[in-house]
mmCIF file of C-alpha atoms in Angstrom:
data_model
loop_
_atom_site.group_PDB
_atom_site.id
_atom_site.type_symbol
_atom_site.label_atom_id
_atom_site.label_comp_id
_atom_site.label_asym_id
_atom_site.label_seq_id
_atom_site.Cartn_x
_atom_site.Cartn_y
_atom_site.Cartn_z
ATOM 1 C CA MET A 739 103.136 146.735 90.374
ATOM 2 C CA LYS A 740 102.067 144.132 92.929
ATOM 3 C CA LYS A 741 99.287 143.026 90.586
ATOM 4 C CA VAL A 742 101.773 142.519 87.718
ATOM 5 C CA ILE A 743 104.099 140.489 89.972
ATOM 6 C CA PHE A 744 101.152 138.392 91.175
ATOM 7 C CA LEU A 745 100.059 137.624 87.602
ATOM 8 C CA PHE A 746 103.632 136.715 86.639
ATOM 9 C CA VAL A 747 104.009 134.321 89.576
ATOM 10 C CA TRP A 748 100.578 132.803 88.863
ATOM 11 C CA ALA A 749 101.580 132.210 85.228
ATOM 12 C CA LEU A 750 104.806 130.483 86.289
ATOM 13 C CA LEU A 751 102.957 128.263 88.751
ATOM 14 C CA SER A 752 100.272 127.405 86.177
ATOM 15 C CA LEU A 753 102.701 126.591 83.364
ATOM 16 C CA PRO A 754 103.450 122.976 84.417
ATOM 17 C CA ALA A 755 99.741 122.209 84.594
ATOM 18 C CA LEU A 756 99.125 123.744 81.165
ATOM 19 C CA VAL A 757 102.036 121.836 79.645
ATOM 20 C CA SER A 758 100.846 118.642 81.306
ATOM 21 C CA ALA A 759 97.343 119.130 79.907
ATOM 22 C CA SER A 760 98.759 119.760 76.443
ATOM 23 C CA VAL A 761 100.815 116.582 76.608
ATOM 24 C CA ILE A 762 97.777 114.585 77.738
ATOM 25 C CA ASN A 763 95.703 116.006 74.880
ATOM 26 C CA ALA A 764 98.468 115.272 72.388
ATOM 27 C CA GLN A 765 98.798 111.728 73.692
ATOM 28 C CA SER A 766 95.031 111.224 73.452
ATOM 29 C CA TYR A 767 95.030 112.524 69.892
ATOM 30 C CA THR A 768 97.978 110.332 68.962
ATOM 31 C CA LYS A 769 96.219 107.338 70.434
ATOM 32 C CA SER A 770 93.124 108.032 68.348
ATOM 33 C CA ASN A 771 95.182 109.123 65.346
ATOM 34 C CA ASN A 772 95.671 105.545 64.187
ATOM 35 C CA SER A 773 95.458 104.037 60.728
ATOM 36 C CA ASP A 774 91.912 105.362 60.103
ATOM 37 C CA ILE A 775 92.954 109.014 60.129
ATOM 38 C CA LEU A 776 96.182 108.287 58.280
ATOM 39 C CA ALA A 777 94.306 106.290 55.632
ATOM 40 C CA LYS A 778 91.965 109.194 54.920
ATOM 41 C CA ASP A 779 94.926 111.538 54.593
ATOM 42 C CA VAL A 780 96.762 109.271 52.142
ATOM 43 C CA TYR A 781 93.573 108.589 50.161
ATOM 44 C CA LYS A 782 93.041 112.310 49.685
ATOM 45 C CA LYS A 783 96.660 113.238 48.918
ATOM 46 C CA ALA A 784 97.126 110.362 46.479
ATOM 47 C CA LYS A 785 93.909 111.434 44.682
ATOM 48 C CA LEU A 786 92.408 107.940 44.900
ATOM 49 C CA GLU A 787 88.768 109.006 45.007
ATOM 50 C CA GLY A 788 86.996 107.530 41.992
ATOM 51 C CA VAL A 789 89.977 105.242 41.371
ATOM 52 C CA ILE A 790 89.662 102.802 44.238
ATOM 53 C CA ASN A 791 86.820 102.329 46.701
ATOM 54 C CA TYR A 792 87.722 103.930 50.040
ATOM 55 C CA GLN A 793 86.646 100.934 52.140
ATOM 56 C CA VAL A 794 88.869 98.663 50.061
ATOM 57 C CA PHE A 795 91.771 101.100 50.393
ATOM 58 C CA GLU A 796 91.218 101.389 54.143
ATOM 59 C CA GLU A 797 91.304 97.594 54.517
ATOM 60 C CA GLY A 798 94.558 97.494 52.593
ATOM 61 C CA PHE A 799 96.044 100.355 54.568
ATOM 62 C CA ASN A 800 95.131 98.659 57.852
ATOM 63 C CA ALA A 801 96.807 95.483 56.609
ATOM 64 C CA TYR A 802 99.932 97.493 55.788
ATOM 65 C CA TYR A 803 99.790 99.288 59.140
ATOM 66 C CA LYS A 804 99.658 95.989 61.044
ATOM 67 C CA THR A 805 102.428 94.250 59.098
ATOM 68 C CA GLN A 806 105.527 94.777 61.205
ATOM 69 C CA GLN A 807 107.754 92.809 58.823
ATOM 70 C CA ARG A 808 107.332 95.354 56.016
ATOM 71 C CA LYS A 809 110.487 96.980 54.680
ATOM 72 C CA LYS A 810 109.069 99.331 52.061
ATOM 73 C CA GLN A 811 106.527 102.156 52.236
ATOM 74 C CA LEU A 812 104.537 100.616 49.412
ATOM 75 C CA LEU A 813 101.052 99.129 49.421
ATOM 76 C CA THR A 814 99.694 96.969 46.624
ATOM 77 C CA ILE A 815 95.946 96.300 46.577
ATOM 78 C CA ILE A 816 94.187 93.711 44.433
ATOM 79 C CA ASP A 817 90.454 94.325 44.333
ATOM 80 C CA PHE A 818 88.902 91.009 43.306
ATOM 81 C CA SER A 819 85.435 92.458 43.857
ATOM 82 C CA LYS A 820 85.863 94.009 40.403
ATOM 83 C CA PRO A 821 85.558 91.921 37.230
ATOM 84 C CA SER A 822 88.769 90.985 35.431
ATOM 85 C CA THR A 823 87.872 93.361 32.587
ATOM 86 C CA GLN A 824 88.590 96.299 34.910
ATOM 87 C CA LYS A 825 91.946 97.472 36.186
ATOM 88 C CA ARG A 826 92.020 96.229 39.767
ATOM 89 C CA PHE A 827 95.725 96.143 40.686
ATOM 90 C CA TYR A 828 97.044 99.224 42.482
ATOM 91 C CA VAL A 829 100.523 100.094 43.744
ATOM 92 C CA ILE A 830 100.568 103.083 46.090
ATOM 93 C CA ASP A 831 103.676 104.843 47.387
ATOM 94 C CA LEU A 832 102.831 105.736 50.991
ATOM 95 C CA ARG A 833 105.947 107.872 51.371
ATOM 96 C CA THR A 834 105.108 110.268 48.554
ATOM 97 C CA ASN A 835 101.342 109.600 48.512
ATOM 98 C CA ARG A 836 101.271 108.667 44.830
ATOM 99 C CA LEU A 837 99.547 105.975 42.798
ATOM 100 C CA LEU A 838 102.427 104.347 40.939
ATOM 101 C CA TYR A 839 100.604 101.647 38.969
ATOM 102 C CA HIS A 840 96.996 100.849 38.105
ATOM 103 C CA THR A 841 96.586 97.888 35.803
ATOM 104 C CA TYR A 842 94.965 94.517 35.079
ATOM 105 C CA VAL A 843 95.552 91.396 37.133
ATOM 106 C CA SER A 844 94.322 87.847 36.643
ATOM 107 C CA HIS A 845 92.637 85.518 39.109
ATOM 108 C CA GLY A 846 92.779 81.749 39.362
ATOM 109 C CA VAL A 847 91.038 79.601 36.753
ATOM 110 C CA ASN A 848 88.926 77.908 39.445
ATOM 111 C CA SER A 849 88.041 81.188 41.138
ATOM 112 C CA GLY A 850 85.525 82.113 38.439
ATOM 113 C CA GLY A 851 85.168 83.425 34.902
ATOM 114 C CA LYS A 852 84.901 87.158 34.472
ATOM 115 C CA VAL A 853 84.399 87.624 38.211
ATOM 116 C CA ALA A 854 86.294 85.855 41.004
ATOM 117 C CA ASN A 855 83.905 84.459 43.596
ATOM 118 C CA ARG A 856 85.765 81.417 44.961
ATOM 119 C CA PHE A 857 89.019 81.604 46.901
ATOM 120 C CA SER A 858 91.244 79.014 48.499
ATOM 121 C CA ASN A 859 94.341 78.338 50.552
ATOM 122 C CA THR A 860 94.552 74.738 49.352
ATOM 123 C CA VAL A 861 97.425 73.315 47.310
ATOM 124 C CA ASN A 862 96.415 72.531 43.694
ATOM 125 C CA SER A 863 93.070 74.339 44.026
ATOM 126 C CA ARG A 864 94.059 76.744 41.235
ATOM 127 C CA GLN A 865 92.109 79.450 43.017
ATOM 128 C CA SER A 866 93.249 82.875 44.133
ATOM 129 C CA SER A 867 93.835 83.649 47.794
ATOM 130 C CA LEU A 868 92.751 86.689 49.765
ATOM 131 C CA GLY A 869 94.414 88.479 52.672
ATOM 132 C CA THR A 870 97.791 90.037 53.380
ATOM 133 C CA PHE A 871 100.991 89.013 51.613
ATOM 134 C CA LEU A 872 104.583 90.135 51.985
ATOM 135 C CA THR A 873 106.776 90.247 48.899
ATOM 136 C CA ASP A 874 110.120 88.472 48.928
ATOM 137 C CA THR A 875 112.771 87.633 46.322
ATOM 138 C CA THR A 876 112.601 87.205 42.552
ATOM 139 C CA TYR A 877 113.556 84.346 40.244
ATOM 140 C CA TYR A 878 113.163 83.175 36.660
ATOM 141 C CA GLY A 879 110.810 80.211 36.274
ATOM 142 C CA GLY A 880 108.239 78.699 33.971
ATOM 143 C CA ASN A 881 106.355 82.008 33.904
ATOM 144 C CA GLY A 882 109.455 84.128 33.388
ATOM 145 C CA TYR A 883 110.504 86.775 35.875
ATOM 146 C CA SER A 884 108.510 86.103 39.050
ATOM 147 C CA LEU A 885 108.154 87.395 42.601
ATOM 148 C CA ARG A 886 107.796 85.095 45.604
ATOM 149 C CA LEU A 887 105.065 85.881 48.132
ATOM 150 C CA ASP A 888 104.567 84.926 51.766
ATOM 151 C CA GLY A 889 100.961 84.700 52.933
ATOM 152 C CA LEU A 890 100.518 86.322 56.347
ATOM 153 C CA THR A 891 96.814 85.668 56.938
ATOM 154 C CA LYS A 892 96.590 82.413 58.863
ATOM 155 C CA GLY A 893 94.303 79.827 57.314
ATOM 156 C CA ILE A 894 93.488 82.149 54.401
ATOM 157 C CA ASN A 895 96.710 82.481 52.408
ATOM 158 C CA ASP A 896 99.538 81.067 54.525
ATOM 159 C CA ASN A 897 100.046 78.232 52.032
ATOM 160 C CA ALA A 898 101.157 80.690 49.349
ATOM 161 C CA ARG A 899 104.717 79.326 49.305
ATOM 162 C CA ARG A 900 103.578 75.715 49.118
ATOM 163 C CA ARG A 901 101.155 76.644 46.342
ATOM 164 C CA TYR A 902 103.821 78.580 44.409
ATOM 165 C CA ILE A 903 101.637 81.684 44.392
ATOM 166 C CA VAL A 904 103.840 84.345 42.792
ATOM 167 C CA VAL A 905 103.492 87.590 40.849
ATOM 168 C CA HIS A 906 104.456 87.141 37.193
ATOM 169 C CA GLY A 907 103.677 88.460 33.741
ATOM 170 C CA ALA A 908 101.311 86.765 31.276
ATOM 171 C CA ASP A 909 100.238 87.317 27.687
ATOM 172 C CA TYR A 910 96.644 86.658 28.739
ATOM 173 C CA ALA A 911 96.576 89.607 31.173
ATOM 174 C CA THR A 912 96.040 92.200 28.452
ATOM 175 C CA GLU A 913 93.355 94.410 26.953
ATOM 176 C CA SER A 914 93.725 92.598 23.635
ATOM 177 C CA PHE A 915 92.833 89.309 25.347
ATOM 178 C CA ILE A 916 89.759 90.974 26.853
ATOM 179 C CA ARG A 917 88.687 92.263 23.439
ATOM 180 C CA ARG A 918 88.990 88.781 21.942
ATOM 181 C CA HIS A 919 87.407 86.775 24.756
ATOM 182 C CA GLY A 920 85.316 89.165 26.837
ATOM 183 C CA TYR A 921 87.331 88.559 30.013
ATOM 184 C CA LEU A 922 90.924 88.424 31.195
ATOM 185 C CA GLY A 923 92.847 85.163 30.994
ATOM 186 C CA ARG A 924 93.205 83.180 34.200
ATOM 187 C CA SER A 925 96.152 81.724 36.077
ATOM 188 C CA TRP A 926 96.570 78.771 38.431
ATOM 189 C CA GLY A 927 96.047 81.108 41.365
ATOM 190 C CA CYS A 928 98.835 83.617 40.785
ATOM 191 C CA PRO A 929 98.228 87.354 40.337
ATOM 192 C CA ALA A 930 99.451 87.627 36.725
ATOM 193 C CA LEU A 931 100.131 91.072 35.251
ATOM 194 C CA PRO A 932 100.512 92.463 31.720
ATOM 195 C CA GLU A 933 103.936 91.411 30.464
ATOM 196 C CA GLU A 934 104.964 94.927 29.458
ATOM 197 C CA LEU A 935 104.579 96.082 33.073
ATOM 198 C CA SER A 936 105.310 92.978 35.122
ATOM 199 C CA LYS A 937 109.090 93.293 35.451
ATOM 200 C CA GLU A 938 108.924 96.978 36.313
ATOM 201 C CA ILE A 939 106.226 96.409 38.916
ATOM 202 C CA ILE A 940 107.977 93.367 40.395
ATOM 203 C CA ASN A 941 111.227 95.313 40.760
ATOM 204 C CA THR A 942 109.312 98.106 42.487
ATOM 205 C CA ILE A 943 107.438 96.001 45.043
ATOM 206 C CA LYS A 944 109.926 93.175 45.710
ATOM 207 C CA GLY A 945 111.816 92.863 48.976
ATOM 208 C CA GLY A 946 109.317 93.370 51.761
ATOM 209 C CA SER A 947 106.308 95.374 50.591
ATOM 210 C CA VAL A 948 102.702 94.558 51.459
ATOM 211 C CA ILE A 949 100.097 93.182 49.057
ATOM 212 C CA TYR A 950 96.468 93.041 50.158
ATOM 213 C CA ALA A 951 93.917 91.020 48.173
ATOM 214 C CA HIS A 952 90.261 91.957 48.737
ATOM 215 C CA ALA A 953 86.969 90.452 47.610
#
């Protein structure tokens, strides 16, 4: 009986230490459980393997993770390392872990032909910009229904507003254009999408979601 009482008292005295150790371990795990672990989890659940390169996705996810101004759990990635003849525009729902859109997107006329290899933050350069963007409001302009972007990467894309870099639809961002010319049509620096999808995509990502352009 004395032995049982002793073990019970020992367990009570040891409990705070065990709880404290558990909390410390949990805190350590949480500290290490940053965007890298989360990115791998999303990549797997959204079934992105073979669809988008993991390193490119991880870069985009890190950009999303660091953007405190974001208002939507959406991440759009533009992979300019791919030629324009390939679908390189991705919209990923990070709340449901689903790939919502995967389509074509143009690059700037002075960024290259089939492949974009020159990028700029300069007004009137007619080149695409890289880095992290935050979507804003929509409007109707010379390119129809369009989405304003704010460039968040200092010195790389923070002139997006001054350059009128927006998401819009274009009749040259189509498979039929590729079949006729061997490459996708080019913009003046804007990420132009197929017209049949542009409005739907713009309405999905507008109002504070993150776009990350990679090359």
